[in-house]
PDB file of C-alpha atoms in Angstrom:
ATOM      1  CA  MET A 261       0.097   0.160   0.165  1.00  0.00           C
ATOM      2  CA  SER A 262       2.863   2.706   1.144  1.00  0.00           C
ATOM      3  CA  SER A 263       4.564   2.266  -2.952  1.00  0.00           C
ATOM      4  CA  ILE A 264       1.358   2.603  -4.137  1.00  0.00           C
ATOM      5  CA  LEU A 265       0.793   5.805  -1.906  1.00  0.00           C
ATOM      6  CA  ASN A 266       4.110   7.168  -3.186  1.00  0.00           C
ATOM      7  CA  GLN A 267       3.582   6.438  -6.706  1.00  0.00           C
ATOM      8  CA  ASN A 268       0.442   8.549  -6.561  1.00  0.00           C
ATOM      9  CA  THR A 269       1.939  11.199  -4.962  1.00  0.00           C
ATOM     10  CA  LEU A 270       4.556  11.483  -7.416  1.00  0.00           C
ATOM     11  CA  GLU A 271       2.373  11.193 -10.222  1.00  0.00           C
ATOM     12  CA  SER A 272       0.377  14.244  -8.706  1.00  0.00           C
ATOM     13  CA  GLU A 273       3.470  16.240  -8.103  1.00  0.00           C
ATOM     14  CA  ALA A 274       4.486  15.654 -11.841  1.00  0.00           C
ATOM     15  CA  ILE A 275       1.018  16.597 -13.113  1.00  0.00           C
ATOM     16  CA  TYR A 276       1.152  19.914 -11.106  1.00  0.00           C
ATOM     17  CA  ILE A 277       4.578  20.529 -12.555  1.00  0.00           C
ATOM     18  CA  PHE A 278       3.221  20.222 -16.061  1.00  0.00           C
ATOM     19  CA  ARG A 279       0.237  22.329 -15.455  1.00  0.00           C
ATOM     20  CA  GLU A 280       2.497  25.230 -13.943  1.00  0.00           C
ATOM     21  CA  VAL A 281       4.774  25.150 -16.789  1.00  0.00           C
ATOM     22  CA  VAL A 282       1.844  25.628 -19.744  1.00  0.00           C
ATOM     23  CA  ALA A 283       0.507  28.524 -16.961  1.00  0.00           C
ATOM     24  CA  GLN A 284       3.698  29.979 -16.647  1.00  0.00           C
ATOM     25  CA  PHE A 285       5.364  29.876 -19.564  1.00  0.00           C
ATOM     26  CA  GLU A 286       4.044  30.897 -23.138  1.00  0.00           C
ATOM     27  CA  ASN A 287       6.385  28.552 -25.191  1.00  0.00           C
ATOM     28  CA  PRO A 288       7.481  25.335 -23.649  1.00  0.00           C
ATOM     29  CA  VAL A 289       8.674  22.019 -25.537  1.00  0.00           C
ATOM     30  CA  LEU A 290       9.276  18.533 -24.408  1.00  0.00           C
ATOM     31  CA  LEU A 291      13.219  17.223 -24.380  1.00  0.00           C
ATOM     32  CA  PHE A 292      12.658  13.622 -25.773  1.00  0.00           C
ATOM     33  CA  SER A 293      15.309  11.014 -26.386  1.00  0.00           C
ATOM     34  CA  GLY A 294      13.202   7.752 -26.826  1.00  0.00           C
ATOM     35  CA  GLY A 295      14.188   6.495 -23.434  1.00  0.00           C
ATOM     36  CA  LYS A 296      12.272   5.169 -20.385  1.00  0.00           C
ATOM     37  CA  ASP A 297      12.141   8.557 -18.333  1.00  0.00           C
ATOM     38  CA  SER A 298      11.151  10.553 -21.506  1.00  0.00           C
ATOM     39  CA  ILE A 299       8.165   8.486 -22.401  1.00  0.00           C
ATOM     40  CA  THR A 300       7.385   8.389 -18.664  1.00  0.00           C
ATOM     41  CA  LEU A 301       6.931  11.930 -19.260  1.00  0.00           C
ATOM     42  CA  VAL A 302       4.702  11.886 -22.150  1.00  0.00           C
ATOM     43  CA  ARG A 303       2.212   9.789 -20.217  1.00  0.00           C
ATOM     44  CA  LEU A 304       2.387  12.195 -17.643  1.00  0.00           C
ATOM     45  CA  ALA A 305       1.880  14.978 -19.769  1.00  0.00           C
ATOM     46  CA  GLN A 306      -1.465  13.217 -21.126  1.00  0.00           C
ATOM     47  CA  LYS A 307      -2.986  12.828 -17.804  1.00  0.00           C
ATOM     48  CA  ALA A 308      -2.046  16.658 -16.816  1.00  0.00           C
ATOM     49  CA  PHE A 309      -4.415  17.966 -20.211  1.00  0.00           C
ATOM     50  CA  TYR A 310      -6.177  14.741 -20.715  1.00  0.00           C
ATOM     51  CA  PRO A 311      -8.774  14.893 -22.761  1.00  0.00           C
ATOM     52  CA  ALA A 312      -6.713  17.599 -24.907  1.00  0.00           C
ATOM     53  CA  LYS A 313      -3.985  16.758 -26.634  1.00  0.00           C
ATOM     54  CA  ILE A 314      -0.454  17.665 -24.952  1.00  0.00           C
ATOM     55  CA  PRO A 315      -0.277  21.421 -25.857  1.00  0.00           C
ATOM     56  CA  PHE A 316       3.624  21.405 -26.719  1.00  0.00           C
ATOM     57  CA  PRO A 317       5.627  19.702 -28.965  1.00  0.00           C
ATOM     58  CA  LEU A 318       8.306  17.016 -28.379  1.00  0.00           C
ATOM     59  CA  MET A 319      11.826  17.636 -29.776  1.00  0.00           C
ATOM     60  CA  HIS A 320      14.565  15.385 -30.033  1.00  0.00           C
ATOM     61  CA  ILE A 321      18.673  16.199 -30.301  1.00  0.00           C
ATOM     62  CA  ASP A 322      19.527  13.381 -32.762  1.00  0.00           C
ATOM     63  CA  THR A 323      23.099  12.324 -32.670  1.00  0.00           C
ATOM     64  CA  GLY A 324      22.863  10.091 -35.890  1.00  0.00           C
ATOM     65  CA  HIS A 325      24.216   7.291 -33.501  1.00  0.00           C
ATOM     66  CA  ASN A 326      21.098   6.403 -31.698  1.00  0.00           C
ATOM     67  CA  PHE A 327      19.746   2.634 -30.826  1.00  0.00           C
ATOM     68  CA  PRO A 328      17.504   1.945 -34.219  1.00  0.00           C
ATOM     69  CA  GLU A 329      14.920   0.212 -32.053  1.00  0.00           C
ATOM     70  CA  THR A 330      14.652   3.817 -30.133  1.00  0.00           C
ATOM     71  CA  ILE A 331      14.182   6.032 -33.242  1.00  0.00           C
ATOM     72  CA  GLU A 332      11.526   3.424 -34.319  1.00  0.00           C
ATOM     73  CA  PHE A 333       9.862   3.488 -31.081  1.00  0.00           C
ATOM     74  CA  ARG A 334      10.086   7.445 -31.092  1.00  0.00           C
ATOM     75  CA  ASP A 335       8.279   7.861 -34.545  1.00  0.00           C
ATOM     76  CA  ARG A 336       5.403   4.994 -33.686  1.00  0.00           C
ATOM     77  CA  LEU A 337       4.525   6.779 -30.353  1.00  0.00           C
ATOM     78  CA  VAL A 338       4.659  10.336 -32.189  1.00  0.00           C
ATOM     79  CA  GLU A 339       1.966   8.975 -34.895  1.00  0.00           C
ATOM     80  CA  GLU A 340      -0.269   7.058 -32.377  1.00  0.00           C
ATOM     81  CA  LEU A 341      -0.740  10.315 -30.061  1.00  0.00           C
ATOM     82  CA  GLY A 342      -0.980  12.998 -32.963  1.00  0.00           C
ATOM     83  CA  LEU A 343       2.214  14.498 -31.318  1.00  0.00           C
ATOM     84  CA  ASN A 344       4.088  17.536 -33.053  1.00  0.00           C
ATOM     85  CA  LEU A 345       7.866  16.251 -33.093  1.00  0.00           C
ATOM     86  CA  ILE A 346      10.953  18.262 -33.864  1.00  0.00           C
ATOM     87  CA  VAL A 347      13.954  16.753 -34.878  1.00  0.00           C
ATOM     88  CA  ARG A 348      17.062  18.740 -34.887  1.00  0.00           C
ATOM     89  CA  LYS A 349      20.524  16.655 -35.886  1.00  0.00           C
ATOM     90  CA  VAL A 350      23.834  16.684 -34.563  1.00  0.00           C
ATOM     91  CA  GLN A 351      25.153  15.698 -37.989  1.00  0.00           C
ATOM     92  CA  ASP A 352      24.042  18.942 -39.819  1.00  0.00           C
ATOM     93  CA  ASP A 353      26.113  21.251 -36.742  1.00  0.00           C
ATOM     94  CA  ILE A 354      29.223  18.705 -37.645  1.00  0.00           C
ATOM     95  CA  ASP A 355      28.582  19.358 -41.696  1.00  0.00           C
ATOM     96  CA  SER A 356      28.697  22.957 -41.081  1.00  0.00           C
ATOM     97  CA  GLY A 357      31.433  22.628 -38.734  1.00  0.00           C
ATOM     98  CA  VAL A 358      29.986  24.201 -35.737  1.00  0.00           C
ATOM     99  CA  SER A 359      30.571  21.005 -33.855  1.00  0.00           C
ATOM    100  CA  ILE A 360      34.106  19.155 -34.397  1.00  0.00           C
ATOM    101  CA  GLU A 361      33.486  15.638 -34.523  1.00  0.00           C
ATOM    102  CA  GLU A 362      35.432  13.420 -31.562  1.00  0.00           C
ATOM    103  CA  LYS A 363      37.834  10.662 -32.729  1.00  0.00           C
ATOM    104  CA  GLY A 364      39.607   7.670 -30.707  1.00  0.00           C
ATOM    105  CA  ARG A 365      38.994   5.055 -28.574  1.00  0.00           C
ATOM    106  CA  TYR A 366      36.058   7.052 -26.579  1.00  0.00           C
ATOM    107  CA  SER A 367      34.762   9.239 -29.048  1.00  0.00           C
ATOM    108  CA  SER A 368      30.897   9.846 -28.843  1.00  0.00           C
ATOM    109  CA  ARG A 369      28.544  12.264 -30.244  1.00  0.00           C
ATOM    110  CA  ASN A 370      26.877  12.966 -26.667  1.00  0.00           C
ATOM    111  CA  SER A 371      28.484  15.917 -25.646  1.00  0.00           C
ATOM    112  CA  LEU A 372      27.885  17.643 -29.199  1.00  0.00           C
ATOM    113  CA  GLN A 373      24.130  17.471 -28.544  1.00  0.00           C
ATOM    114  CA  THR A 374      24.703  20.901 -26.603  1.00  0.00           C
ATOM    115  CA  ASN A 375      25.266  23.126 -29.647  1.00  0.00           C
ATOM    116  CA  THR A 376      22.332  21.592 -31.354  1.00  0.00           C
ATOM    117  CA  LEU A 377      20.299  21.981 -28.542  1.00  0.00           C
ATOM    118  CA  LEU A 378      20.811  25.485 -27.838  1.00  0.00           C
ATOM    119  CA  SER A 379      20.470  26.671 -31.356  1.00  0.00           C
ATOM    120  CA  ALA A 380      17.203  24.910 -31.514  1.00  0.00           C
ATOM    121  CA  ILE A 381      16.138  26.530 -28.487  1.00  0.00           C
ATOM    122  CA  GLU A 382      17.248  29.936 -30.169  1.00  0.00           C
ATOM    123  CA  GLU A 383      15.450  29.111 -33.504  1.00  0.00           C
ATOM    124  CA  TYR A 384      12.436  28.416 -31.798  1.00  0.00           C
ATOM    125  CA  LYS A 385      12.476  30.528 -28.781  1.00  0.00           C
ATOM    126  CA  PHE A 386      11.406  27.939 -26.313  1.00  0.00           C
ATOM    127  CA  ASP A 387      10.989  29.301 -22.748  1.00  0.00           C
ATOM    128  CA  ALA A 388      10.764  26.225 -20.669  1.00  0.00           C
ATOM    129  CA  CYS A 389      12.489  22.624 -21.712  1.00  0.00           C
ATOM    130  CA  ILE A 390      11.035  19.998 -19.933  1.00  0.00           C
ATOM    131  CA  GLY A 391      13.334  17.073 -19.563  1.00  0.00           C
ATOM    132  CA  GLY A 392      13.485  13.558 -17.453  1.00  0.00           C
ATOM    133  CA  ALA A 393      16.299  14.170 -15.425  1.00  0.00           C
ATOM    134  CA  ARG A 394      16.194  12.509 -12.069  1.00  0.00           C
ATOM    135  CA  ARG A 395      18.198  13.618  -8.899  1.00  0.00           C
ATOM    136  CA  ASP A 396      19.080   9.948  -7.993  1.00  0.00           C
ATOM    137  CA  GLU A 397      20.764   9.379 -11.248  1.00  0.00           C
ATOM    138  CA  GLU A 398      24.263  11.690 -10.622  1.00  0.00           C
ATOM    139  CA  LYS A 399      25.273  14.282  -8.144  1.00  0.00           C
ATOM    140  CA  ALA A 400      25.449  17.551 -10.387  1.00  0.00           C
ATOM    141  CA  ARG A 401      21.714  16.563 -11.186  1.00  0.00           C
ATOM    142  CA  ALA A 402      20.888  16.469  -7.268  1.00  0.00           C
ATOM    143  CA  LYS A 403      21.595  19.980  -7.277  1.00  0.00           C
ATOM    144  CA  GLU A 404      18.996  20.899  -9.811  1.00  0.00           C
ATOM    145  CA  ARG A 405      15.733  22.825  -8.851  1.00  0.00           C
ATOM    146  CA  ILE A 406      12.706  21.484 -10.395  1.00  0.00           C
ATOM    147  CA  PHE A 407      12.624  25.194 -12.184  1.00  0.00           C
ATOM    148  CA  SER A 408      16.141  25.424 -13.248  1.00  0.00           C
ATOM    149  CA  VAL A 409      17.196  28.818 -14.805  1.00  0.00           C
ATOM    150  CA  ARG A 410      19.789  29.032 -17.945  1.00  0.00           C
ATOM    151  CA  ASN A 411      21.042  32.268 -18.640  1.00  0.00           C
ATOM    152  CA  ASP A 412      21.032  33.753 -22.359  1.00  0.00           C
ATOM    153  CA  PHE A 413      24.292  31.715 -23.203  1.00  0.00           C
ATOM    154  CA  GLY A 414      22.256  28.323 -22.128  1.00  0.00           C
ATOM    155  CA  GLU A 415      24.341  28.097 -19.765  1.00  0.00           C
ATOM    156  CA  TRP A 416      23.451  26.399 -15.818  1.00  0.00           C
ATOM    157  CA  ASP A 417      24.689  28.371 -12.656  1.00  0.00           C
ATOM    158  CA  GLU A 418      24.382  25.903  -9.640  1.00  0.00           C
ATOM    159  CA  LYS A 419      25.138  28.992  -7.430  1.00  0.00           C
ATOM    160  CA  ASN A 420      22.683  31.233  -8.598  1.00  0.00           C
ATOM    161  CA  GLN A 421      19.281  29.185  -8.568  1.00  0.00           C
ATOM    162  CA  ARG A 422      16.234  30.213  -6.671  1.00  0.00           C
ATOM    163  CA  PRO A 423      14.858  28.295  -3.643  1.00  0.00           C
ATOM    164  CA  GLU A 424      11.881  25.937  -3.912  1.00  0.00           C
ATOM    165  CA  VAL A 425       9.967  26.252  -0.739  1.00  0.00           C
ATOM    166  CA  PHE A 426       6.434  25.175  -0.367  1.00  0.00           C
ATOM    167  CA  ASP A 427       6.056  23.773  -3.647  1.00  0.00           C
ATOM    168  CA  MET A 428       6.253  27.233  -5.430  1.00  0.00           C
ATOM    169  CA  LEU A 429       7.594  27.091  -8.504  1.00  0.00           C
ATOM    170  CA  ASN A 430       8.664  30.990  -9.885  1.00  0.00           C
ATOM    171  CA  GLY A 431       8.482  30.813 -13.278  1.00  0.00           C
ATOM    172  CA  ARG A 432      10.027  34.727 -13.769  1.00  0.00           C
ATOM    173  CA  ILE A 433      12.767  34.758 -16.683  1.00  0.00           C
ATOM    174  CA  ASP A 434      14.410  37.720 -17.626  1.00  0.00           C
ATOM    175  CA  MET A 435      14.842  38.474 -21.559  1.00  0.00           C
ATOM    176  CA  GLY A 436      17.112  35.295 -23.317  1.00  0.00           C
ATOM    177  CA  GLN A 437      16.900  33.495 -20.238  1.00  0.00           C
ATOM    178  CA  ASN A 438      14.892  29.979 -20.201  1.00  0.00           C
ATOM    179  CA  VAL A 439      14.110  27.151 -17.856  1.00  0.00           C
ATOM    180  CA  ARG A 440      14.812  23.580 -17.988  1.00  0.00           C
ATOM    181  CA  VAL A 441      11.867  21.813 -15.807  1.00  0.00           C
ATOM    182  CA  PHE A 442      12.606  18.341 -14.306  1.00  0.00           C
ATOM    183  CA  PRO A 443       8.748  16.715 -13.533  1.00  0.00           C
ATOM    184  CA  ILE A 444      10.511  13.634 -12.222  1.00  0.00           C
ATOM    185  CA  SER A 445      13.338  14.838 -10.323  1.00  0.00           C
ATOM    186  CA  ASN A 446      11.881  13.147  -7.068  1.00  0.00           C
ATOM    187  CA  TRP A 447      11.657  10.047  -8.493  1.00  0.00           C
ATOM    188  CA  THR A 448      14.467   7.218  -8.471  1.00  0.00           C
ATOM    189  CA  GLU A 449      15.170   4.679 -11.428  1.00  0.00           C
ATOM    190  CA  LEU A 450      12.777   1.921  -9.157  1.00  0.00           C
ATOM    191  CA  ASP A 451       9.778   4.681  -9.200  1.00  0.00           C
ATOM    192  CA  VAL A 452       9.669   5.088 -12.811  1.00  0.00           C
ATOM    193  CA  TRP A 453       9.770   1.018 -13.754  1.00  0.00           C
ATOM    194  CA  SER A 454       7.308   0.504 -11.113  1.00  0.00           C
ATOM    195  CA  TYR A 455       5.315   3.349 -12.925  1.00  0.00           C
ATOM    196  CA  ILE A 456       5.833   1.733 -16.116  1.00  0.00           C
ATOM    197  CA  ASP A 457       4.735  -1.493 -14.719  1.00  0.00           C
ATOM    198  CA  ALA A 458       1.466  -0.048 -12.805  1.00  0.00           C
ATOM    199  CA  GLU A 459       0.754   2.389 -16.263  1.00  0.00           C
ATOM    200  CA  LYS A 460       1.327  -0.780 -18.797  1.00  0.00           C
ATOM    201  CA  ILE A 461       3.533   1.786 -20.446  1.00  0.00           C
ATOM    202  CA  GLU A 462       5.416   0.539 -23.706  1.00  0.00           C
ATOM    203  CA  ILE A 463       8.980   0.825 -24.168  1.00  0.00           C
ATOM    204  CA  PRO A 464      11.807   0.426 -26.581  1.00  0.00           C
ATOM    205  CA  SER A 465      12.674  -3.115 -26.769  1.00  0.00           C
ATOM    206  CA  ILE A 466      16.418  -2.899 -25.861  1.00  0.00           C
ATOM    207  CA  TYR A 467      15.386  -2.122 -22.293  1.00  0.00           C
ATOM    208  CA  PHE A 468      14.224  -6.022 -21.709  1.00  0.00           C
ATOM    209  CA  ALA A 469      16.882  -8.905 -22.072  1.00  0.00           C
ATOM    210  CA  HIS A 470      17.836  -9.785 -25.898  1.00  0.00           C
ATOM    211  CA  GLU A 471      21.141 -11.575 -27.803  1.00  0.00           C
ATOM    212  CA  ARG A 472      22.842  -9.188 -29.070  1.00  0.00           C
ATOM    213  CA  GLU A 473      26.751  -8.738 -30.664  1.00  0.00           C
ATOM    214  CA  ILE A 474      29.034  -7.106 -28.365  1.00  0.00           C
ATOM    215  CA  PHE A 475      32.517  -6.719 -27.269  1.00  0.00           C
ATOM    216  CA  GLU A 476      33.944  -5.820 -23.694  1.00  0.00           C
ATOM    217  CA  ARG A 477      36.229  -3.179 -22.658  1.00  0.00           C
ATOM    218  CA  ASP A 478      37.388  -1.663 -19.174  1.00  0.00           C
ATOM    219  CA  GLY A 479      34.860  -4.122 -17.701  1.00  0.00           C
ATOM    220  CA  LEU A 480      31.598  -2.627 -19.777  1.00  0.00           C
ATOM    221  CA  ILE A 481      29.625  -4.088 -22.254  1.00  0.00           C
ATOM    222  CA  TRP A 482      29.720  -2.482 -26.026  1.00  0.00           C
ATOM    223  CA  THR A 483      27.505  -2.839 -29.058  1.00  0.00           C
ATOM    224  CA  ALA A 484      29.176  -4.031 -31.850  1.00  0.00           C
ATOM    225  CA  SER A 485      28.208  -1.224 -34.278  1.00  0.00           C
ATOM    226  CA  GLU A 486      29.773   0.524 -36.839  1.00  0.00           C
ATOM    227  CA  HIS A 487      29.600   4.248 -34.952  1.00  0.00           C
ATOM    228  CA  VAL A 488      31.341   2.176 -31.801  1.00  0.00           C
ATOM    229  CA  TYR A 489      34.894   2.275 -32.175  1.00  0.00           C
ATOM    230  CA  LYS A 490      36.834  -1.052 -31.674  1.00  0.00           C
ATOM    231  CA  ASP A 491      40.110  -2.314 -31.019  1.00  0.00           C
ATOM    232  CA  ASP A 492      41.496  -5.186 -33.595  1.00  0.00           C
ATOM    233  CA  HIS A 493      42.130  -7.411 -30.930  1.00  0.00           C
ATOM    234  CA  GLU A 494      38.332  -6.816 -29.236  1.00  0.00           C
ATOM    235  CA  ILE A 495      36.879  -9.803 -30.078  1.00  0.00           C
ATOM    236  CA  THR A 496      32.695  -9.458 -30.557  1.00  0.00           C
ATOM    237  CA  GLU A 497      30.528 -12.712 -29.135  1.00  0.00           C
ATOM    238  CA  MET A 498      26.902 -12.930 -28.908  1.00  0.00           C
ATOM    239  CA  LYS A 499      25.217 -12.284 -25.374  1.00  0.00           C
ATOM    240  CA  THR A 500      22.093 -12.201 -23.658  1.00  0.00           C
ATOM    241  CA  VAL A 501      21.946  -8.202 -22.496  1.00  0.00           C
ATOM    242  CA  ARG A 502      19.652  -5.228 -21.964  1.00  0.00           C
ATOM    243  CA  PHE A 503      19.892  -1.744 -21.151  1.00  0.00           C
ATOM    244  CA  ARG A 504      19.263   0.153 -18.290  1.00  0.00           C
ATOM    245  CA  THR A 505      19.488   3.470 -19.728  1.00  0.00           C
ATOM    246  CA  VAL A 506      19.215   4.724 -23.343  1.00  0.00           C
ATOM    247  CA  GLY A 507      21.876   7.327 -25.172  1.00  0.00           C
ATOM    248  CA  ASP A 508      24.076   7.481 -28.086  1.00  0.00           C
ATOM    249  CA  ILE A 509      25.325   4.126 -28.796  1.00  0.00           C
ATOM    250  CA  THR A 510      28.762   5.421 -28.794  1.00  0.00           C
ATOM    251  CA  CYS A 511      28.677   5.947 -24.866  1.00  0.00           C
ATOM    252  CA  THR A 512      25.807   3.589 -23.773  1.00  0.00           C
ATOM    253  CA  ALA A 513      26.962   0.172 -22.087  1.00  0.00           C
ATOM    254  CA  ALA A 514      24.728  -2.939 -22.079  1.00  0.00           C
ATOM    255  CA  VAL A 515      24.249  -5.076 -18.684  1.00  0.00           C
ATOM    256  CA  GLU A 516      24.158  -8.953 -18.924  1.00  0.00           C
ATOM    257  CA  SER A 517      20.566  -9.945 -18.204  1.00  0.00           C
ATOM    258  CA  GLY A 518      17.965 -12.400 -18.525  1.00  0.00           C
ATOM    259  CA  ALA A 519      15.304  -9.611 -17.741  1.00  0.00           C
ATOM    260  CA  ASP A 520      12.760 -10.166 -20.253  1.00  0.00           C
ATOM    261  CA  THR A 521       9.561  -8.487 -18.464  1.00  0.00           C
ATOM    262  CA  VAL A 522       8.881  -5.531 -16.223  1.00  0.00           C
ATOM    263  CA  GLU A 523       8.562  -7.323 -13.239  1.00  0.00           C
ATOM    264  CA  LYS A 524      11.982  -9.289 -13.821  1.00  0.00           C
ATOM    265  CA  ILE A 525      13.231  -5.748 -14.744  1.00  0.00           C
ATOM    266  CA  ILE A 526      12.171  -4.333 -10.974  1.00  0.00           C
ATOM    267  CA  LYS A 527      13.447  -7.341  -9.179  1.00  0.00           C
ATOM    268  CA  GLU A 528      16.738  -6.882 -11.240  1.00  0.00           C
ATOM    269  CA  ILE A 529      17.169  -3.151 -10.127  1.00  0.00           C
ATOM    270  CA  ARG A 530      15.902  -4.252  -6.588  1.00  0.00           C
ATOM    271  CA  GLU A 531      18.988  -6.346  -6.063  1.00  0.00           C
ATOM    272  CA  SER A 532      22.126  -4.083  -7.844  1.00  0.00           C
ATOM    273  CA  ALA A 533      24.142  -2.598  -6.318  1.00  0.00           C
ATOM    274  CA  ILE A 534      25.141  -0.461  -9.519  1.00  0.00           C
ATOM    275  CA  SER A 535      23.751   2.799 -10.373  1.00  0.00           C
ATOM    276  CA  GLU A 536      21.940   2.867 -13.990  1.00  0.00           C
ATOM    277  CA  ARG A 537      24.600   5.623 -14.752  1.00  0.00           C
ATOM    278  CA  GLY A 538      26.896   3.161 -14.546  1.00  0.00           C
ATOM    279  CA  ALA A 539      26.852   2.143 -17.647  1.00  0.00           C
ATOM    280  CA  ARG A 540      27.513   5.386 -19.241  1.00  0.00           C
ATOM    281  CA  ILE A 541      31.094   6.140 -20.659  1.00  0.00           C
ATOM    282  CA  ASP A 542      30.380   9.723 -20.984  1.00  0.00           C
ATOM    283  CA  ASP A 543      29.716  10.358 -17.262  1.00  0.00           C
ATOM    284  CA  LYS A 544      33.123   8.329 -16.179  1.00  0.00           C
ATOM    285  CA  ARG A 545      35.560  10.816 -18.060  1.00  0.00           C
ATOM    286  CA  SER A 546      36.033  12.871 -14.885  1.00  0.00           C
ATOM    287  CA  GLU A 547      34.591  13.640 -11.581  1.00  0.00           C
ATOM    288  CA  ALA A 548      33.051  16.503 -12.744  1.00  0.00           C
ATOM    289  CA  ALA A 549      31.949  15.260 -16.206  1.00  0.00           C
ATOM    290  CA  MET A 550      28.098  15.948 -15.693  1.00  0.00           C
ATOM    291  CA  GLU A 551      28.742  18.914 -14.056  1.00  0.00           C
ATOM    292  CA  THR A 552      30.683  20.916 -16.682  1.00  0.00           C
ATOM    293  CA  ARG A 553      28.276  19.462 -19.539  1.00  0.00           C
ATOM    294  CA  LYS A 554      25.508  21.272 -17.492  1.00  0.00           C
ATOM    295  CA  GLN A 555      27.217  24.562 -16.977  1.00  0.00           C
ATOM    296  CA  GLN A 556      27.665  24.467 -20.995  1.00  0.00           C
ATOM    297  CA  GLY A 557      24.489  24.050 -21.552  1.00  0.00           C
ATOM    298  CA  TYR A 558      23.774  20.424 -21.856  1.00  0.00           C
ATOM    299  CA  PHE A 559      20.133  19.171 -20.995  1.00  0.00           C
TER     300      PHE A 559
END
């Protein structure tokens, strides 16, 4: 019973945040990655504005190195719900010279999303960007407010955030500023999966155990893909794996798992001693990797 009460409380809080966004901002957008957190946001937004449609577009910053299963799911979800999807591609910025492709063993386009995102925010004049970050994911994210202000350069200053007391969300911003909004800030990975289970939300197949050609490096399991750097001596093999988090294929490692249902995934998470971000190589580049990227305007 207590878990159900907690789930209802978290849902109610998120719905309240969505409604406050629409009430306080003129041009919001939901940042959609195709992962479980952003899919959960879509369901919460549906509930917040039912029976009307979600009153803002979804936007995906496409690295060009996504899991095909994620893109297929994204397009199908948008079509089924009749949503407006904006896609901006990192490849376009690489082609124009705005962004420079990384090279080498740990090369990734994940950090290159920042330029593309900031350009899109400026292009559409979005004043509120709704994202699926949670405070339990990573210590830099634990500093975020629910309404987290970015300056006119898209930069985050963790020392210059407004206090949020008694659930009062202050959406007043100066010219050029925008706000990143995190409706599921107070959720945990287990909360998200429990909600997916309760709501019977469909998610991409890569979250469930499946056979995949992989290779191992630094104790992590990588997808054998043309986009992922692999040394000649690194041997590929078939293994049963799944993904706990979904990002750019070049920086998202798999975990060995036989969990092929939501119920089994929940049990696996309860027993795991490793966080979901432990499978993201971009977070391991330095102790302050995530905080640095957020200061530069990352999601």
